[in-house]
One Martini backbone bead per residue (centre of mass of N, CA, C, O) as a GRO file, in nm:
protein
  456
    1MET     BB    1   9.150   7.221   8.338
    2ALA     BB    2   8.867   7.264   8.469
    3GLN     BB    3   8.680   7.349   8.213
    4SER     BB    4   8.398   7.442   8.099
    5LYS     BB    5   8.199   7.497   7.827
    6SER     BB    6   8.111   7.788   7.946
    7GLY     BB    7   8.412   7.898   8.079
    8LEU     BB    8   8.434   7.794   8.350
    9ARG     BB    9   8.680   7.791   8.629
   10ASN     BB   10   8.827   7.536   8.822
   11MET     BB   11   9.108   7.614   9.049
   12THR     BB   12   9.117   7.356   9.267
   13VAL     BB   13   9.224   7.197   9.015
   14GLY     BB   14   9.520   7.125   8.901
   15SER     BB   15   9.732   7.336   8.750
   16PRO     BB   16   9.832   7.636   8.861
   17ALA     BB   17   9.985   7.746   8.616
   18GLY     BB   18   9.772   7.683   8.405
   19HIS     BB   19   9.545   7.857   8.519
   20ILE     BB   20   9.690   8.129   8.528
   21PHE     BB   21   9.771   8.149   8.226
   22TYR     BB   22   9.488   8.097   8.097
   23PHE     BB   23   9.357   8.336   8.244
   24ALA     BB   24   9.564   8.566   8.158
   25LEU     BB   25   9.561   8.577   7.847
   26PRO     BB   26   9.287   8.721   7.796
   27LEU     BB   27   9.360   8.964   7.971
   28LEU     BB   28   9.601   9.051   7.803
   29ALA     BB   29   9.456   9.088   7.534
   30GLY     BB   30   9.251   9.294   7.643
   31SER     BB   31   9.454   9.502   7.752
   32PHE     BB   32   9.593   9.550   7.485
   33LEU     BB   33   9.345   9.663   7.343
   34GLN     BB   34   9.303   9.896   7.536
   35GLN     BB   35   9.582  10.024   7.486
   36LEU     BB   36   9.557  10.049   7.184
   37TYR     BB   37   9.319  10.256   7.185
   38ASN     BB   38   9.471  10.461   7.357
   39MET     BB   39   9.709  10.491   7.151
   40VAL     BB   40   9.535  10.581   6.919
   41ASP     BB   41   9.448  10.837   7.045
   42SER     BB   42   9.737  10.954   7.061
   43PHE     BB   43   9.812  10.924   6.764
   44VAL     BB   44   9.586  11.091   6.634
   45VAL     BB   45   9.629  11.360   6.794
   46GLY     BB   46   9.937  11.388   6.744
   47LYS     BB   47   9.923  11.380   6.418
   48TYR     BB   48   9.621  11.550   6.358
   49VAL     BB   49   9.624  11.790   6.592
   50GLY     BB   50   9.846  11.781   6.844
   51ASP     BB   51  10.024  11.839   7.135
   52SER     BB   52   9.787  11.960   7.297
   53ALA     BB   53   9.600  11.714   7.261
   54LEU     BB   54   9.791  11.506   7.382
   55ALA     BB   55   9.797  11.637   7.662
   56ALA     BB   56   9.490  11.633   7.718
   57VAL     BB   57   9.447  11.324   7.715
   58GLY     BB   58   9.657  11.259   7.939
   59VAL     BB   59   9.524  11.422   8.171
   60GLY     BB   60   9.256  11.243   8.191
   61PHE     BB   61   9.330  10.968   8.317
   62PRO     BB   62   9.356  11.016   8.634
   63VAL     BB   63   9.073  11.134   8.662
   64ILE     BB   64   8.908  10.892   8.565
   65PHE     BB   65   9.034  10.687   8.760
   66MET     BB   66   8.929  10.818   9.019
   67PHE     BB   67   8.619  10.796   8.957
   68THR     BB   68   8.630  10.463   8.909
   69SER     BB   69   8.764  10.325   9.163
   70LEU     BB   70   8.528  10.251   9.351
   71PHE     BB   71   8.402  10.054   9.141
   72MET     BB   72   8.654   9.879   9.112
   73GLY     BB   73   8.636   9.786   9.403
   74LEU     BB   74   8.366   9.643   9.372
   75SER     BB   75   8.473   9.446   9.161
   76ASN     BB   76   8.699   9.318   9.335
   77GLY     BB   77   8.516   9.223   9.564
   78GLY     BB   78   8.338   9.046   9.381
   79THR     BB   79   8.554   8.850   9.286
   80VAL     BB   80   8.628   8.730   9.562
   81VAL     BB   81   8.351   8.638   9.661
   82ILE     BB   82   8.277   8.466   9.415
   83ALA     BB   83   8.526   8.280   9.424
   84GLN     BB   84   8.466   8.160   9.705
   85PHE     BB   85   8.185   8.048   9.645
   86TYR     BB   86   8.268   7.877   9.400
   87GLY     BB   87   8.484   7.704   9.549
   88ALA     BB   88   8.240   7.606   9.757
   89GLY     BB   89   7.966   7.559   9.580
   90ARG     BB   90   7.786   7.856   9.602
   91MET     BB   91   7.559   7.969   9.376
   92ASP     BB   92   7.352   8.124   9.547
   93ARG     BB   93   7.565   8.345   9.638
   94VAL     BB   94   7.641   8.443   9.363
   95ARG     BB   95   7.363   8.553   9.291
   96ASP     BB   96   7.351   8.760   9.525
   97ALA     BB   97   7.605   8.920   9.443
   98VAL     BB   98   7.509   9.025   9.170
   99ASP     BB   99   7.264   9.184   9.272
  100THR     BB  100   7.417   9.367   9.472
  101ILE     BB  101   7.612   9.503   9.276
  102TYR     BB  102   7.394   9.628   9.077
  103THR     BB  103   7.231   9.788   9.282
  104SER     BB  104   7.463   9.972   9.367
  105PHE     BB  105   7.522  10.092   9.089
  106VAL     BB  106   7.245  10.221   9.022
  107CYS     BB  107   7.239  10.413   9.277
  108ALA     BB  108   7.545  10.557   9.216
  109ALA     BB  109   7.611  10.647   8.919
  110VAL     BB  110   7.478  10.929   8.886
  111PRO     BB  111   7.612  11.085   9.122
  112VAL     BB  112   7.903  11.033   9.022
  113THR     BB  113   7.876  11.173   8.750
  114LEU     BB  114   7.802  11.455   8.858
  115ALA     BB  115   8.056  11.490   9.031
  116ALA     BB  116   8.256  11.473   8.797
  117LEU     BB  117   8.157  11.720   8.637
  118LEU     BB  118   8.202  11.928   8.874
  119ALA     BB  119   8.529  11.849   8.900
  120VAL     BB  120   8.685  11.932   8.644
  121LYS     BB  121   8.785  12.225   8.693
  122PRO     BB  122   8.936  12.180   8.961
  123MET     BB  123   9.132  11.971   8.843
  124LEU     BB  124   9.265  12.152   8.629
  125TRP     BB  125   9.374  12.352   8.833
  126LEU     BB  126   9.548  12.152   9.001
  127LEU     BB  127   9.717  12.058   8.735
  128ARG     BB  128   9.822  12.295   8.567
  129VAL     BB  129   9.724  12.345   8.288
  130ASP     BB  130   9.801  12.439   8.000
  131GLU     BB  131   9.658  12.679   7.811
  132SER     BB  132   9.680  12.523   7.530
  133ALA     BB  133   9.516  12.255   7.676
  134TYR     BB  134   9.259  12.326   7.840
  135HIS     BB  135   9.008  12.305   7.654
  136GLU     BB  136   9.056  12.012   7.557
  137ALA     BB  137   9.054  11.886   7.841
  138TRP     BB  138   8.766  11.971   7.913
  139VAL     BB  139   8.618  11.828   7.688
  140TYR     BB  140   8.717  11.542   7.740
  141LEU     BB  141   8.619  11.515   8.040
  142MET     BB  142   8.318  11.576   8.008
  143VAL     BB  143   8.251  11.341   7.817
  144VAL     BB  144   8.372  11.101   7.978
  145CYS     BB  145   8.211  11.152   8.242
  146ALA     BB  146   7.927  11.114   8.108
  147GLY     BB  147   8.037  10.794   8.035
  148LEU     BB  148   8.102  10.618   8.301
  149MET     BB  149   7.899  10.376   8.302
  150GLY     BB  150   8.044  10.201   8.092
  151THR     BB  151   8.309  10.154   8.244
  152ILE     BB  152   8.189  10.040   8.505
  153GLY     BB  153   8.016   9.810   8.384
  154TYR     BB  154   8.246   9.651   8.261
  155ASN     BB  155   8.398   9.594   8.532
  156LEU     BB  156   8.170   9.433   8.662
  157ASN     BB  157   8.156   9.205   8.457
  158ALA     BB  158   8.452   9.118   8.489
  159GLY     BB  159   8.436   9.050   8.795
  160ILE     BB  160   8.226   8.828   8.782
  161LEU     BB  161   8.376   8.639   8.581
  162GLY     BB  162   8.644   8.616   8.735
  163GLY     BB  163   8.531   8.454   8.983
  164LEU     BB  164   8.453   8.210   8.762
  165GLY     BB  165   8.711   8.187   8.557
  166ASN     BB  166   8.628   8.407   8.327
  167SER     BB  167   8.823   8.566   8.052
  168ARG     BB  168   8.715   8.536   7.758
  169SER     BB  169   8.466   8.725   7.761
  170THR     BB  170   8.621   8.984   7.824
  171LEU     BB  171   8.769   8.986   7.555
  172LEU     BB  172   8.521   9.025   7.382
  173PHE     BB  173   8.434   9.300   7.494
  174LEU     BB  174   8.704   9.448   7.426
  175SER     BB  175   8.708   9.398   7.122
  176ILE     BB  176   8.464   9.565   7.059
  177ALA     BB  177   8.569   9.832   7.178
  178ALA     BB  178   8.830   9.858   7.011
  179VAL     BB  179   8.717   9.857   6.723
  180MET     BB  180   8.516  10.090   6.763
  181ASN     BB  181   8.720  10.307   6.862
  182ILE     BB  182   8.906  10.314   6.617
  183PHE     BB  183   8.693  10.386   6.409
  184LEU     BB  184   8.592  10.648   6.552
  185ASP     BB  185   8.850  10.804   6.549
  186PHE     BB  186   8.879  10.828   6.241
  187ALA     BB  187   8.594  10.936   6.180
  188LEU     BB  188   8.589  11.193   6.387
  189VAL     BB  189   8.878  11.315   6.324
  190LEU     BB  190   8.938  11.286   6.013
  191TRP     BB  191   8.648  11.317   5.876
  192ALA     BB  192   8.493  11.522   6.095
  193ASP     BB  193   8.687  11.714   6.254
  194MET     BB  194   8.666  11.689   6.605
  195GLY     BB  195   8.898  11.594   6.758
  196VAL     BB  196   8.881  11.551   7.090
  197LEU     BB  197   8.578  11.497   7.080
  198GLY     BB  198   8.598  11.240   6.907
  199VAL     BB  199   8.762  11.070   7.109
  200ALA     BB  200   8.556  11.082   7.342
  201LEU     BB  201   8.313  10.961   7.192
  202GLY     BB  202   8.446  10.694   7.115
  203THR     BB  203   8.489  10.596   7.404
  204ILE     BB  204   8.190  10.597   7.521
  205ILE     BB  205   8.050  10.429   7.303
  206SER     BB  206   8.222  10.169   7.320
  207GLN     BB  207   8.184  10.114   7.628
  208ALA     BB  208   7.875  10.099   7.634
  209PHE     BB  209   7.846   9.866   7.435
  210SER     BB  210   8.015   9.660   7.593
  211TRP     BB  211   7.839   9.654   7.846
  212LEU     BB  212   7.563   9.573   7.713
  213PHE     BB  213   7.670   9.319   7.579
  214GLY     BB  214   7.754   9.180   7.843
  215ILE     BB  215   7.472   9.144   7.957
  216PHE     BB  216   7.358   8.978   7.724
  217PHE     BB  217   7.566   8.748   7.736
  218ILE     BB  218   7.530   8.654   8.030
  219ASN     BB  219   7.220   8.600   8.016
  220ARG     BB  220   7.248   8.383   7.787
  221ARG     BB  221   7.490   8.195   7.906
  222TYR     BB  222   7.415   8.269   8.239
  223PRO     BB  223   7.120   8.229   8.394
  224GLN     BB  224   7.221   8.178   8.699
  225ILE     BB  225   7.351   8.504   8.677
  226ARG     BB  226   7.153   8.707   8.610
  227ILE     BB  227   7.124   9.034   8.506
  228ARG     BB  228   6.942   9.277   8.728
  229PRO     BB  229   6.952   9.608   8.766
  230PHE     BB  230   6.619   9.638   8.880
  231CYS     BB  231   6.559   9.428   9.127
  232ARG     BB  232   6.647   9.513   9.432
  233ARG     BB  233   6.861   9.309   9.535
  234PHE     BB  234   6.978   9.322   9.884
  235ASP     BB  235   7.269   9.225  10.069
  236ARG     BB  236   7.412   9.349  10.344
  237GLU     BB  237   7.626   9.139  10.424
  238LEU     BB  238   7.747   9.109  10.142
  239PHE     BB  239   7.820   9.407  10.105
  240ARG     BB  240   8.015   9.415  10.340
  241GLN     BB  241   8.213   9.211  10.221
  242ILE     BB  242   8.273   9.351   9.954
  243MET     BB  243   8.362   9.629  10.086
  244GLY     BB  244   8.585   9.516  10.271
  245ILE     BB  245   8.755   9.472  10.004
  246GLY     BB  246   8.682   9.711   9.793
  247LEU     BB  247   8.719   9.984   9.941
  248PRO     BB  248   9.025   9.982   9.988
  249ALA     BB  249   9.085   9.953   9.685
  250GLY     BB  250   8.941  10.214   9.594
  251ILE     BB  251   9.095  10.412   9.772
  252GLN     BB  252   9.370  10.342   9.668
  253MET     BB  253   9.320  10.418   9.367
  254SER     BB  254   9.234  10.710   9.417
  255LEU     BB  255   9.498  10.803   9.561
  256VAL     BB  256   9.687  10.729   9.332
  257ALA     BB  257   9.557  10.927   9.136
  258VAL     BB  258   9.623  11.175   9.300
  259GLY     BB  259   9.928  11.134   9.292
  260SER     BB  260   9.944  11.151   8.982
  261MET     BB  261   9.835  11.445   8.969
  262VAL     BB  262  10.063  11.573   9.130
  263ILE     BB  263  10.280  11.491   8.928
  264MET     BB  264  10.144  11.623   8.680
  265SER     BB  265  10.160  11.908   8.785
  266LYS     BB  266  10.468  11.917   8.765
  267VAL     BB  267  10.491  11.846   8.469
  268ASN     BB  268  10.314  12.089   8.358
  269SER     BB  269  10.523  12.316   8.452
  270TYR     BB  270  10.719  12.242   8.184
  271GLY     BB  271  10.507  12.201   7.963
  272GLU     BB  272  10.376  12.065   7.681
  273ALA     BB  273  10.610  11.877   7.588
  274TYR     BB  274  10.654  11.735   7.861
  275THR     BB  275  10.369  11.623   7.885
  276ALA     BB  276  10.366  11.457   7.625
  277GLY     BB  277  10.610  11.276   7.696
  278TYR     BB  278  10.496  11.155   7.952
  279ASN     BB  279  10.241  11.026   7.822
  280VAL     BB  280  10.394  10.831   7.637
  281GLY     BB  281  10.563  10.689   7.852
  282TYR     BB  282  10.318  10.591   8.015
  283ARG     BB  283  10.200  10.412   7.793
  284LEU     BB  284  10.443  10.220   7.775
  285ASP     BB  285  10.432  10.130   8.065
  286GLN     BB  286  10.152  10.003   8.053
  287LEU     BB  287  10.218   9.798   7.833
  288ALA     BB  288  10.451   9.650   7.989
  289PHE     BB  289  10.254   9.576   8.248
  290LEU     BB  290  10.025   9.382   8.154
  291PRO     BB  291  10.122   9.094   8.236
  292VAL     BB  292  10.130   9.154   8.540
  293GLN     BB  293   9.835   9.238   8.569
  294SER     BB  294   9.712   8.970   8.466
  295LEU     BB  295   9.844   8.782   8.672
  296SER     BB  296   9.726   8.927   8.922
  297ASN     BB  297   9.428   8.879   8.853
  298ALA     BB  298   9.451   8.571   8.846
  299VAL     BB  299   9.550   8.529   9.146
  300THR     BB  300   9.299   8.631   9.281
  301ALA     BB  301   9.107   8.406   9.183
  302PHE     BB  302   9.278   8.166   9.271
  303VAL     BB  303   9.288   8.226   9.573
  304GLY     BB  304   8.985   8.249   9.621
  305GLN     BB  305   8.903   7.959   9.544
  306ASN     BB  306   9.108   7.810   9.743
  307ILE     BB  307   9.001   7.935   9.999
  308GLY     BB  308   8.710   7.828   9.967
  309ALA     BB  309   8.842   7.519   9.954
  310LYS     BB  310   9.083   7.501  10.165
  311ARG     BB  311   9.370   7.551   9.974
  312LEU     BB  312   9.653   7.691  10.080
  313ASP     BB  313   9.900   7.560   9.937
  314ARG     BB  314   9.792   7.615   9.652
  315ALA     BB  315   9.788   7.919   9.673
  316ARG     BB  316  10.095   7.952   9.715
  317ARG     BB  317  10.189   7.826   9.449
  318GLY     BB  318  10.056   8.037   9.267
  319VAL     BB  319  10.217   8.280   9.373
  320ARG     BB  320  10.501   8.186   9.293
  321VAL     BB  321  10.453   8.173   8.989
  322THR     BB  322  10.368   8.471   8.950
  323VAL     BB  323  10.618   8.616   9.059
  324GLY     BB  324  10.830   8.492   8.872
  325SER     BB  325  10.702   8.591   8.605
  326ALA     BB  326  10.703   8.897   8.669
  327VAL     BB  327  11.010   8.931   8.694
  328VAL     BB  328  11.100   8.837   8.416
  329TRP     BB  329  10.939   9.046   8.254
  330SER     BB  330  11.055   9.307   8.381
  331LEU     BB  331  11.349   9.263   8.291
  332ALA     BB  332  11.290   9.262   7.988
  333MET     BB  333  11.169   9.553   7.972
  334THR     BB  334  11.416   9.700   8.073
  335ALA     BB  335  11.607   9.606   7.835
  336LEU     BB  336  11.426   9.754   7.616
  337LEU     BB  337  11.332  10.060   7.709
  338ILE     BB  338  11.592  10.212   7.761
  339PRO     BB  339  11.721  10.202   7.463
  340CYS     BB  340  11.421  10.221   7.290
  341GLY     BB  341  11.241  10.462   7.377
  342PRO     BB  342  11.282  10.691   7.163
  343PHE     BB  343  11.163  10.533   6.926
  344PHE     BB  344  10.875  10.490   7.038
  345ILE     BB  345  10.810  10.793   7.081
  346SER     BB  346  10.847  10.883   6.774
  347ILE     BB  347  10.572  10.766   6.677
  348PHE     BB  348  10.402  11.012   6.819
  349SER     BB  349  10.663  11.214   6.811
  350GLN     BB  350  10.909  11.447   6.657
  351THR     BB  351  10.965  11.606   6.903
  352PRO     BB  352  11.245  11.639   7.086
  353ALA     BB  353  11.122  11.717   7.367
  354VAL     BB  354  10.929  11.476   7.383
  355ILE     BB  355  11.138  11.249   7.363
  356ASP     BB  356  11.311  11.329   7.609
  357ALA     BB  357  11.084  11.313   7.823
  358GLY     BB  358  11.003  11.015   7.779
  359ALA     BB  359  11.287  10.890   7.828
  360ALA     BB  360  11.317  10.990   8.120
  361TYR     BB  361  11.092  10.822   8.238
  362LEU     BB  362  11.208  10.538   8.166
  363ARG     BB  363  11.486  10.570   8.310
  364GLY     BB  364  11.360  10.608   8.601
  365ILE     BB  365  11.170  10.334   8.633
  366MET     BB  366  11.293  10.058   8.517
  367PRO     BB  367  11.505   9.969   8.746
  368PHE     BB  368  11.223   9.914   8.945
  369TYR     BB  369  11.014   9.713   8.819
  370ALA     BB  370  11.039   9.441   8.979
  371LEU     BB  371  10.948   9.553   9.252
  372PHE     BB  372  10.663   9.636   9.161
  373ALA     BB  373  10.567   9.356   9.067
  374VAL     BB  374  10.574   9.220   9.345
  375PHE     BB  375  10.399   9.419   9.498
  376PHE     BB  376  10.144   9.386   9.315
  377THR     BB  377  10.104   9.075   9.326
  378LEU     BB  378  10.082   9.033   9.637
  379ASN     BB  379   9.841   9.216   9.683
  380ASN     BB  380   9.643   9.051   9.504
  381ALA     BB  381   9.668   8.784   9.653
  382MET     BB  382   9.569   8.887   9.933
  383ARG     BB  383   9.292   8.982   9.828
  384GLY     BB  384   9.187   8.690   9.762
  385ALA     BB  385   9.180   8.634  10.094
  386GLY     BB  386   9.059   8.929  10.212
  387GLU     BB  387   9.315   9.120  10.210
  388SER     BB  388   9.298   9.496  10.206
  389VAL     BB  389   9.437   9.684  10.415
  390PHE     BB  390   9.739   9.651  10.372
  391PRO     BB  391   9.757   9.728  10.070
  392MET     BB  392   9.651  10.011  10.117
  393VAL     BB  393   9.856  10.124  10.321
  394ASN     BB  394  10.113  10.057  10.156
  395THR     BB  395  10.038  10.219   9.902
  396ILE     BB  396  10.010  10.496  10.031
  397LEU     BB  397  10.295  10.509  10.140
  398SER     BB  398  10.460  10.450   9.868
  399LEU     BB  399  10.284  10.613   9.629
  400ILE     BB  400  10.256  10.887   9.807
  401LEU     BB  401  10.430  10.959  10.074
  402LEU     BB  402  10.702  10.890   9.897
  403ARG     BB  403  10.694  10.937   9.588
  404VAL     BB  404  10.602  11.231   9.556
  405PRO     BB  405  10.826  11.379   9.720
  406SER     BB  406  11.061  11.252   9.560
  407VAL     BB  407  10.997  11.384   9.290
  408TYR     BB  408  11.020  11.680   9.388
  409LEU     BB  409  11.311  11.661   9.493
  410MET     BB  410  11.445  11.577   9.229
  411ALA     BB  411  11.356  11.828   9.072
  412ALA     BB  412  11.493  12.042   9.259
  413TYR     BB  413  11.801  11.914   9.254
  414PHE     BB  414  11.813  11.778   8.930
  415GLY     BB  415  11.559  11.795   8.767
  416PRO     BB  416  11.323  11.677   8.539
  417MET     BB  417  11.507  11.431   8.420
  418TYR     BB  418  11.516  11.302   8.745
  419MET     BB  419  11.233  11.271   8.893
  420TYR     BB  420  11.159  10.952   8.840
  421TYR     BB  421  11.344  10.823   9.066
  422GLY     BB  422  11.124  10.852   9.292
  423PHE     BB  423  10.970  10.590   9.240
  424GLY     BB  424  11.180  10.389   9.368
  425VAL     BB  425  11.138  10.460   9.664
  426GLY     BB  426  10.846  10.357   9.694
  427TRP     BB  427  10.882  10.070   9.573
  428ALA     BB  428  11.092   9.960   9.777
  429VAL     BB  429  10.919   9.984  10.032
  430GLY     BB  430  10.676   9.821   9.931
  431PHE     BB  431  10.827   9.560   9.880
  432ALA     BB  432  10.934   9.503  10.168
  433ALA     BB  433  10.655   9.502  10.316
  434THR     BB  434  10.509   9.285  10.147
  435VAL     BB  435  10.702   9.047  10.187
  436ALA     BB  436  10.689   9.040  10.496
  437TYR     BB  437  10.380   8.997  10.521
  438TYR     BB  438  10.353   8.742  10.353
  439LEU     BB  439  10.558   8.562  10.521
  440SER     BB  440  10.386   8.578  10.792
  441GLY     BB  441  10.064   8.490  10.715
  442ARG     BB  442   9.837   8.710  10.797
  443TRP     BB  443   9.659   8.707  10.527
  444LEU     BB  444   9.499   8.425  10.631
  445ARG     BB  445   9.297   8.516  10.873
  446HIS     BB  446   9.011   8.538  10.723
  447GLY     BB  447   8.941   8.323  10.541
  448SER     BB  448   8.629   8.201  10.449
  449LEU     BB  449   8.344   8.353  10.351
  450ALA     BB  450   8.170   8.105  10.289
  451GLU     BB  451   8.207   7.967  10.566
  452GLU     BB  452   8.102   8.196  10.744
  453LYS     BB  453   7.815   8.207  10.624
  454GLN     BB  454   7.741   7.908  10.688
  455GLN     BB  455   7.767   7.943  11.011
  456GLU     BB  456   7.538   8.174  11.071
   0.00000   0.00000   0.00000
């Protein structure tokens, strides 16, 4: 399967389907663990603290996601650039990319953290958080924002290894974070009676440990790409290439998070129980989407390596396998979650209003799930080839400019239980535009970054 003993995977030879699935499986397991400890957060506060705490923790997710998105864009850009250099056999440029990524992170992490802390109160005001959940949401966000460096650092480590075809080590890092977070949840919430503060502390401690362990592991296992956070080696041209791919992705994710907060603001206007139900339904949605997300991340690295090796037909074959698998999985989840949604939601809360609100969310989005899976997968595949502007523009159009107003209009004309059908409007348009652009072949016009650099 063209995987070395060190865990690095050369995806330019061998079965495309085999590489994509073997690469995606550790990502899936790691993402499942991540969602598991997020759901443990929700379970612990919902069962042992109350619905207001459950609503507070749920409110925090889009805010945290917005703050980390720009660095996640840096991670995504790093994955593509590293994958293309690795596919072209240019380990010297992989080394330069790692130094450039970490130098950028060290320079920007503290200012971003301070900005996040200062933005917490304005964000809570914009979200119209219910008074009963306001204080707990403020505590949760302040603590988690103070620990953003751990979350960002983990994502950078995962992006570096992803470009080299190694997803197994990322699973190891997440496993450590998941086990530690679950233990700390029970220790700080149940035994120390710290409530939402305990959940927030457990989150940042576990993520920081996972990030630092990741640096130790990479430096010990892969000395050729040793992470040196304070080496101050910075390649401006390489940074331009990384940000040319990563910045549109980061802006896209940040704006999607803003769109989610605007939707959550509407959700919060219906009260604490409706917010709690939405948050549980959203967690189930995230869990169901994990295989598609893992396959999409795998195809980014696969396309990147094969573009670097100038094997375009092989890149397309990998995309076809990934899209087909994503559609099959999405249809299966739709068949499961529409009838069984209320049962799953009742695991987190027995309150009838919470169960009804969560079930309404699942009924609204699941009929359109396969469209979103294709949209998401093709965007990631094109990003692997260095095309990031079209995915950004299309995502902003479909997930913000169309989806958000559609949700508000559905709520105004049909009531809160039908507002989530507005998701399908944005997803359908995004699906149609993405498929048309992919079939046009224009996403391949960027060529190999590694080849361009070699020619300069």
